[in-house]
């Protein structure tokens, strides 16, 4: 059972480039989340989804987009990368409302 | 006021010591509470859920105080391997979906 899989693990982008962070889970979880974590800080919610076809903004959505066409996949899109988006990105999922989160290994993104 | 607050520490304790962390939350309608452990900005890993009656897992004890809106984590007989950042997570409501909201974490350093 792979759980939550994120790719890539590391990426360096130039300012203005775009990329997609991939996240897939094989646990048939309805709830999926994207967080970013800056040094010394907690995790901040970017976007989340409560099921296929449904997405909603979190605390820090600006500069990002998501889609949820299937239960398994929840990609995060950066359209015009900015240095402020340098961070570690975590994807997570859970099966039920009161359940704990399962995390992917994270993507370490640097924008220069 | 931040939604979920933790003392960032660091808490510097000798092996064998008992140490306790608190986490306060602002939304009285919150449901579901968890403690996660995070090592060196790797993905957070579930340490334990927190139940109203309190719960224990080996050397770790978690408590929930709804009246005062805080949760606590007690670690007995600290080990060097307990050195990590401990993240408090609260599912903030009400609403159609309770959002897992993180504190910034409390750093624990256990020294010989």
mmCIF file of C-alpha atoms in Angstrom, chain B residues 2-111:
data_model
loop_
_atom_site.group_PDB
_atom_site.id
_atom_site.type_symbol
_atom_site.label_atom_id
_atom_site.label_comp_id
_atom_site.label_asym_id
_atom_site.label_seq_id
_atom_site.Cartn_x
_atom_site.Cartn_y
_atom_site.Cartn_z
ATOM 1 C CA UNK B 2 -4.048 32.750 15.974
ATOM 2 C CA UNK B 3 -6.415 29.840 15.573
ATOM 3 C CA UNK B 4 -4.061 27.228 16.997
ATOM 4 C CA UNK B 5 -1.218 28.371 19.220
ATOM 5 C CA UNK B 6 1.787 26.551 20.529
ATOM 6 C CA UNK B 7 4.891 27.675 22.401
ATOM 7 C CA UNK B 8 7.642 27.155 19.800
ATOM 8 C CA UNK B 9 10.268 26.388 22.486
ATOM 9 C CA UNK B 10 12.775 24.901 22.247
ATOM 10 C CA UNK B 11 12.258 22.775 25.307
ATOM 11 C CA UNK B 12 15.685 21.496 26.307
ATOM 12 C CA UNK B 13 15.461 18.551 28.709
ATOM 13 C CA UNK B 14 17.772 15.778 29.936
ATOM 14 C CA UNK B 15 17.111 12.135 29.190
ATOM 15 C CA UNK B 16 14.600 10.675 31.593
ATOM 16 C CA UNK B 17 12.815 13.958 32.214
ATOM 17 C CA UNK B 18 9.083 14.518 31.976
ATOM 18 C CA UNK B 19 7.996 17.324 29.679
ATOM 19 C CA UNK B 20 4.592 18.736 28.804
ATOM 20 C CA UNK B 21 3.353 20.847 25.911
ATOM 21 C CA UNK B 22 0.109 22.747 25.601
ATOM 22 C CA UNK B 23 -1.787 23.872 22.542
ATOM 23 C CA UNK B 24 -4.678 26.341 22.616
ATOM 24 C CA UNK B 25 -7.349 26.709 19.955
ATOM 25 C CA UNK B 26 -9.716 29.565 19.280
ATOM 26 C CA UNK B 27 -12.811 27.880 17.828
ATOM 27 C CA UNK B 28 -15.052 26.301 20.429
ATOM 28 C CA UNK B 29 -16.836 24.306 17.720
ATOM 29 C CA UNK B 30 -13.644 22.436 16.851
ATOM 30 C CA UNK B 31 -13.824 18.683 16.533
ATOM 31 C CA UNK B 32 -11.033 16.115 16.463
ATOM 32 C CA UNK B 33 -7.614 16.824 17.886
ATOM 33 C CA UNK B 34 -4.266 15.260 17.143
ATOM 34 C CA UNK B 35 -0.579 15.410 17.996
ATOM 35 C CA UNK B 36 1.910 14.868 15.197
ATOM 36 C CA UNK B 37 5.665 14.540 15.302
ATOM 37 C CA UNK B 38 7.882 16.115 12.647
ATOM 38 C CA UNK B 39 11.591 15.471 12.133
ATOM 39 C CA UNK B 40 13.796 17.956 10.263
ATOM 40 C CA UNK B 41 10.974 19.211 7.975
ATOM 41 C CA UNK B 42 10.102 15.700 6.855
ATOM 42 C CA UNK B 43 6.434 14.876 6.611
ATOM 43 C CA UNK B 44 4.486 15.031 9.881
ATOM 44 C CA UNK B 45 3.651 11.640 11.361
ATOM 45 C CA UNK B 46 0.706 10.930 13.612
ATOM 46 C CA UNK B 47 1.728 10.523 17.227
ATOM 47 C CA UNK B 48 -1.715 10.162 18.739
ATOM 48 C CA UNK B 49 -5.307 11.283 18.567
ATOM 49 C CA UNK B 50 -6.665 13.199 21.567
ATOM 50 C CA UNK B 51 -9.908 12.087 23.161
ATOM 51 C CA UNK B 52 -12.117 13.920 25.632
ATOM 52 C CA UNK B 53 -11.432 11.376 28.365
ATOM 53 C CA UNK B 54 -7.676 11.579 27.839
ATOM 54 C CA UNK B 55 -5.591 8.794 26.397
ATOM 55 C CA UNK B 56 -2.222 7.213 26.887
ATOM 56 C CA UNK B 57 0.162 5.431 24.547
ATOM 57 C CA UNK B 58 3.220 4.142 26.345
ATOM 58 C CA UNK B 59 5.191 7.151 27.587
ATOM 59 C CA UNK B 60 2.841 9.620 25.940
ATOM 60 C CA UNK B 61 -0.363 11.001 27.443
ATOM 61 C CA UNK B 62 -2.750 13.385 25.704
ATOM 62 C CA UNK B 63 -5.508 15.421 27.309
ATOM 63 C CA UNK B 64 -8.295 17.629 26.003
ATOM 64 C CA UNK B 65 -9.819 20.473 28.003
ATOM 65 C CA UNK B 66 -12.809 21.768 26.055
ATOM 66 C CA UNK B 67 -13.816 24.331 28.670
ATOM 67 C CA UNK B 68 -10.439 26.081 28.435
ATOM 68 C CA UNK B 69 -9.919 25.146 24.791
ATOM 69 C CA UNK B 70 -6.547 23.492 24.961
ATOM 70 C CA UNK B 71 -4.950 20.120 24.470
ATOM 71 C CA UNK B 72 -1.802 18.846 26.102
ATOM 72 C CA UNK B 73 0.885 16.256 25.498
ATOM 73 C CA UNK B 74 2.924 14.753 28.310
ATOM 74 C CA UNK B 75 6.074 12.776 27.591
ATOM 75 C CA UNK B 76 7.524 10.721 30.429
ATOM 76 C CA UNK B 77 11.031 9.287 30.639
ATOM 77 C CA UNK B 78 12.255 11.297 27.637
ATOM 78 C CA UNK B 79 14.562 9.555 25.171
ATOM 79 C CA UNK B 80 17.125 11.099 22.837
ATOM 80 C CA UNK B 81 14.949 9.852 19.979
ATOM 81 C CA UNK B 82 12.060 12.007 21.192
ATOM 82 C CA UNK B 83 13.924 15.082 19.908
ATOM 83 C CA UNK B 84 11.634 16.508 17.230
ATOM 84 C CA UNK B 85 8.995 19.147 16.619
ATOM 85 C CA UNK B 86 5.545 18.331 17.976
ATOM 86 C CA UNK B 87 2.626 19.709 15.994
ATOM 87 C CA UNK B 88 -0.839 20.202 17.376
ATOM 88 C CA UNK B 89 -3.677 19.767 14.855
ATOM 89 C CA UNK B 90 -7.250 20.842 15.407
ATOM 90 C CA UNK B 91 -10.120 20.207 13.006
ATOM 91 C CA UNK B 92 -11.655 23.668 12.994
ATOM 92 C CA UNK B 93 -15.395 24.005 12.475
ATOM 93 C CA UNK B 94 -18.237 24.451 12.156
ATOM 94 C CA UNK B 95 -19.058 24.181 8.540
ATOM 95 C CA UNK B 96 -19.551 21.587 5.886
ATOM 96 C CA UNK B 97 -16.030 20.408 6.374
ATOM 97 C CA UNK B 98 -13.766 20.646 9.377
ATOM 98 C CA UNK B 99 -10.383 21.970 8.305
ATOM 99 C CA UNK B 100 -7.255 20.417 9.869
ATOM 100 C CA UNK B 101 -5.427 23.462 11.228
ATOM 101 C CA UNK B 102 -1.863 23.265 12.492
ATOM 102 C CA UNK B 103 -0.027 25.040 15.243
ATOM 103 C CA UNK B 104 3.503 26.142 14.389
ATOM 104 C CA UNK B 105 4.961 23.340 16.472
ATOM 105 C CA UNK B 106 6.965 22.971 19.675
ATOM 106 C CA UNK B 107 10.595 21.982 19.401
ATOM 107 C CA UNK B 108 11.886 19.392 21.881
ATOM 108 C CA UNK B 109 15.570 18.695 22.372
ATOM 109 C CA UNK B 110 16.480 15.804 24.650
ATOM 110 C CA UNK B 111 20.150 15.784 25.676
#
